[in-house]
CSV table of C-alpha atoms and ligand atoms in Angstrom, one decimal:
chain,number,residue,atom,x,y,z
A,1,UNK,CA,59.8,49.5,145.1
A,2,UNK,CA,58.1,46.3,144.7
A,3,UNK,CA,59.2,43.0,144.0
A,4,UNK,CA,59.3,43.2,140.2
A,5,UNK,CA,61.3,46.5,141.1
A,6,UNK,CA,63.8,44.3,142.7
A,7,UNK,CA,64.4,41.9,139.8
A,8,UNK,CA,64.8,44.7,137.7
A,9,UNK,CA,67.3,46.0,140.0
A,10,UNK,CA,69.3,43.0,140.5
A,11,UNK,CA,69.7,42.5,137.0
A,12,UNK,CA,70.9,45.5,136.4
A,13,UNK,CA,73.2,45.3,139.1
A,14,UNK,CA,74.6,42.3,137.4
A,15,UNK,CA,74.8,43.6,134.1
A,16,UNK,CA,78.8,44.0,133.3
A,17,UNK,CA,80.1,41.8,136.0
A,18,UNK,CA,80.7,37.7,135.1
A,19,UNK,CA,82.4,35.1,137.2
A,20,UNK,CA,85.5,35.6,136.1
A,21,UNK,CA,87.2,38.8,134.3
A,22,UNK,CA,87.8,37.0,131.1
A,23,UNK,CA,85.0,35.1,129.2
A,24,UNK,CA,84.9,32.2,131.2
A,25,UNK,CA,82.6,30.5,128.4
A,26,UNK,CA,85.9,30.5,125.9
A,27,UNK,CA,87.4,27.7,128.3
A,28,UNK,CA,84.0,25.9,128.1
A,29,UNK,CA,82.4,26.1,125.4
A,30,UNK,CA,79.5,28.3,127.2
A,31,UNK,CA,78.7,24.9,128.8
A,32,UNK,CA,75.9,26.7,131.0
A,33,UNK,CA,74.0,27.7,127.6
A,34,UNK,CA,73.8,23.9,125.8
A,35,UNK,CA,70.8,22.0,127.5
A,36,UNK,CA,72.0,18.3,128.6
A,37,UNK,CA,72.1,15.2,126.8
A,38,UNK,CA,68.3,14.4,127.5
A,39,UNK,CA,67.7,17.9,125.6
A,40,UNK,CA,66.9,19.6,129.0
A,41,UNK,CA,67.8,22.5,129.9
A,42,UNK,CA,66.7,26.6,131.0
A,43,UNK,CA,66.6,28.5,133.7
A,44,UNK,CA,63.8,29.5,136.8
A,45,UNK,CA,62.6,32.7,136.5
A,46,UNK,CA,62.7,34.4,139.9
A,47,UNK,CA,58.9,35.6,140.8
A,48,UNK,CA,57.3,37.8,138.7
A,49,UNK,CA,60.3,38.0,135.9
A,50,UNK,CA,58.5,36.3,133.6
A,51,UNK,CA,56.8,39.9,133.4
A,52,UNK,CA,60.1,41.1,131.5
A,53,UNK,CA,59.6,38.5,128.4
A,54,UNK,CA,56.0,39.7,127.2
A,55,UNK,CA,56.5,40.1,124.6
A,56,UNK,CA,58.5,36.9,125.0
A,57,UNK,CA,61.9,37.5,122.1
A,58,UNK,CA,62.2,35.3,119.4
A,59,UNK,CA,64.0,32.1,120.3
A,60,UNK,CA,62.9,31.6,123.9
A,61,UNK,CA,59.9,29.9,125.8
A,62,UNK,CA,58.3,29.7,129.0
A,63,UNK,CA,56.7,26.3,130.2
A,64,UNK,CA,55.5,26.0,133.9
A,65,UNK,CA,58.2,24.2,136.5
A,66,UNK,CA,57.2,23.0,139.5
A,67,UNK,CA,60.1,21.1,140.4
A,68,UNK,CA,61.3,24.3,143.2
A,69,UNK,CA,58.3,25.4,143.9
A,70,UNK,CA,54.2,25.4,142.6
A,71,UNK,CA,53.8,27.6,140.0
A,72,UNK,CA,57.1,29.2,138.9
A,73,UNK,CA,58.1,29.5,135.2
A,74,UNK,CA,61.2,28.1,133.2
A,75,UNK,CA,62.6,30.4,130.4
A,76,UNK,CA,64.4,28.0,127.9
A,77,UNK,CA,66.6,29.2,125.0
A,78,UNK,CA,68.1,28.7,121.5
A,79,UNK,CA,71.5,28.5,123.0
A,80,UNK,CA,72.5,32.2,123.1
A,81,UNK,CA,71.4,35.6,124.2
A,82,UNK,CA,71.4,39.5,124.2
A,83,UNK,CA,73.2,40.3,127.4
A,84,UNK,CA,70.1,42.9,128.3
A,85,UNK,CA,67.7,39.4,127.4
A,86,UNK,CA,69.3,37.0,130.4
A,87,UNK,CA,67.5,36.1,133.1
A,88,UNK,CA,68.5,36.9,136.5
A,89,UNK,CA,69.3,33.2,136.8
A,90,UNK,CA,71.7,33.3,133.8
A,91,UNK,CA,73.6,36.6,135.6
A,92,UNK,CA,74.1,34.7,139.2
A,93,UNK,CA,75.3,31.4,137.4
A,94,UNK,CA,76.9,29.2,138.9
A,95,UNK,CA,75.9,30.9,142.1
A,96,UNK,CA,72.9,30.7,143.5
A,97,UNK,CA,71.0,32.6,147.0
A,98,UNK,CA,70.0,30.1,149.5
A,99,UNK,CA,67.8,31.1,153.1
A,100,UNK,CA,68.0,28.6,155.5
A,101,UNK,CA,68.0,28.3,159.8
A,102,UNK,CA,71.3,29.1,160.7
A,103,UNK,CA,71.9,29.7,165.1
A,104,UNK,CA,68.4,30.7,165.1
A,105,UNK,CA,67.8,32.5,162.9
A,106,UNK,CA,67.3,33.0,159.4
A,107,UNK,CA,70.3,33.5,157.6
A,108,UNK,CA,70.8,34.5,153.8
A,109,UNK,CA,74.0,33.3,151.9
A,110,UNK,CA,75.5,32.9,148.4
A,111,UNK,CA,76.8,29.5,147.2
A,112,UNK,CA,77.4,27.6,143.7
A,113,UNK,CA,74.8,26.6,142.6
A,114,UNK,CA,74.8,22.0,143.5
A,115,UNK,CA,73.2,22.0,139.9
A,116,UNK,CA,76.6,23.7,138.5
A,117,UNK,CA,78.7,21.2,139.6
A,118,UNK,CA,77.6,19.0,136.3
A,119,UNK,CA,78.4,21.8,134.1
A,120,UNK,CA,80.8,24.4,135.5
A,121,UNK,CA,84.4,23.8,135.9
A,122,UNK,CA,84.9,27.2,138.0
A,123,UNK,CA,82.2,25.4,140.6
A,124,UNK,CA,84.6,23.6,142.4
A,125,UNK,CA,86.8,26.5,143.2
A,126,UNK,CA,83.9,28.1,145.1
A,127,UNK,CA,82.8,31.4,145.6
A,128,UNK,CA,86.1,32.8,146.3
A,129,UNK,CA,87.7,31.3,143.3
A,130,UNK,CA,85.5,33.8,141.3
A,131,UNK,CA,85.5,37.3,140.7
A,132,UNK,CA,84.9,39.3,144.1
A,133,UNK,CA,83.0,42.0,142.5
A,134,UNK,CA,80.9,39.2,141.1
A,135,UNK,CA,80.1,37.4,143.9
A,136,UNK,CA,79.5,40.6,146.2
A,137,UNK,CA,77.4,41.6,143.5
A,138,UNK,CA,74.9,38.2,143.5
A,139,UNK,CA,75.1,38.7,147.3
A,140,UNK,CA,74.3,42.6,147.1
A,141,UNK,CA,71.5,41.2,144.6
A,142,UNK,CA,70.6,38.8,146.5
A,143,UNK,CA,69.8,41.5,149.9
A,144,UNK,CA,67.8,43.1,147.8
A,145,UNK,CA,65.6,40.7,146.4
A,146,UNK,CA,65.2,39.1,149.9
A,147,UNK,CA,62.8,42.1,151.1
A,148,UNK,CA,60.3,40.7,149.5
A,149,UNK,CA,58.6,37.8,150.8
A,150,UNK,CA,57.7,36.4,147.6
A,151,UNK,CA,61.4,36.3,147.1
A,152,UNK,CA,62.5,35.0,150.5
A,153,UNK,CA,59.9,32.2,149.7
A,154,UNK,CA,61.5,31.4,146.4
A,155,UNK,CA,65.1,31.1,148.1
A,156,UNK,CA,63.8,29.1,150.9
A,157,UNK,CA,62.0,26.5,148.3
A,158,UNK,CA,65.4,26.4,146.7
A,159,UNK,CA,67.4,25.3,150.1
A,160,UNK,CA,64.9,22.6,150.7
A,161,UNK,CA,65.3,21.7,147.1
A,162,UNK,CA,68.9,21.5,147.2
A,163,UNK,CA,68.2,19.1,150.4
A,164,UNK,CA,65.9,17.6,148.4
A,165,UNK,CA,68.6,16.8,146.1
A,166,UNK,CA,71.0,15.8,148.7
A,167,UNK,CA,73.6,17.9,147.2
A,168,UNK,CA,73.7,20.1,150.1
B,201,SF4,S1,79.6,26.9,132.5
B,201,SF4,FE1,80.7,28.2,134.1
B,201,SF4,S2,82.7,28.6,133.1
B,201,SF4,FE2,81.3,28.0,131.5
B,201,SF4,S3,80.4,29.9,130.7
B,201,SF4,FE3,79.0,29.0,132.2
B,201,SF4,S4,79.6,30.1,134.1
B,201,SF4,FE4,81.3,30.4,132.7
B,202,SF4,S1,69.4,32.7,128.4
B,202,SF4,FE1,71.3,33.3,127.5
B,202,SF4,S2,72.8,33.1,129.2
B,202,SF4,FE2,71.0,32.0,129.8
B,202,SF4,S3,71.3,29.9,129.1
B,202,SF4,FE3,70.3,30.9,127.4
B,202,SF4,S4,71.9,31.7,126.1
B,202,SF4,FE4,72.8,31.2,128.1
């Protein structure tokens, strides 16, 4: 397996499962799929992913981004999606991996997303106001993806983001 494999793997591992049992997008509107006032709006490929939109399906784009890190890719959209179509991003929203020092060592966890908190009322519950089998399932997607360096490089460019940010 290689680190495409992995992608493939943790999307399909987050197929069927969604922060909460219901639709949670009927209470907002599927705030997470309306770009902001400015018009911004998409989603970071993880590395490599962008591999899964050649050919790229009618509606979305792909535009360089490096706000995270050099060289990654942002998939933007017309608002809504074929469930097989979302990015891995779209599946772990409003969670997100982040790899940072932690007693010495280097220490993988699953958090909301600091960029959610703008658009996702179930952010500030937290992890455990979600779904278990979602959240295990980011986190199980999450192990995975973090054998691979190019991953682990991604997720520690999105910690130091986040610092960055100041949002955590
Ligand atoms: S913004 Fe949050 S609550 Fe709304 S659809 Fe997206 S993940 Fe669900
Ligand atoms: S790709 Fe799909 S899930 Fe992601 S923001 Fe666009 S419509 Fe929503």
């Amino acid at each position: 397996m290689g680190a495409l494999d992995a992608v493939v793997w943790a999307r399909e591992h987050l197929m069927d499962v969604t922060p909460l049992r219901r639709d949670c997008g009927r209470t907002c509107g599927a705030a997470c799929c309306r770009s902001d006032e400015d018009g911004q709006g998409g989603m970071l490929l993880f590395p490599g992913e962008e591999a899964l939109y050649d050919p790229l399906p009618a509606g979305f784009e792909i535009t360089r981004d490096d706000a995270v890190m050099p060289g990654m890719n942002l998939l933007t959209c017309a608002g809504s999606c074929l469930r097989e179509q979302r990015p891995l991003a779209c599946r772990m929203f409003p969670l997100t991996p982040v790899l940072a020092p932690e007693d010495g060592r280097e220490r993988l966890r699953v958090r909301v997303d600091p960029r959610a908190f703008a658009v996702c009322p179930l952010s500030e519950y937290g992890v455990r106001g979600m779904d278990g089998a979602f959240g295990r399932a980011v986190l199980e997607s999450a192990r995975m993806l973090c054998q691979y360096e190019e991953h682990r490089a991604y997720f520690r460019a999105l910690t130091a983001y986040f610092k960055r940010l100041r949002t955590w």
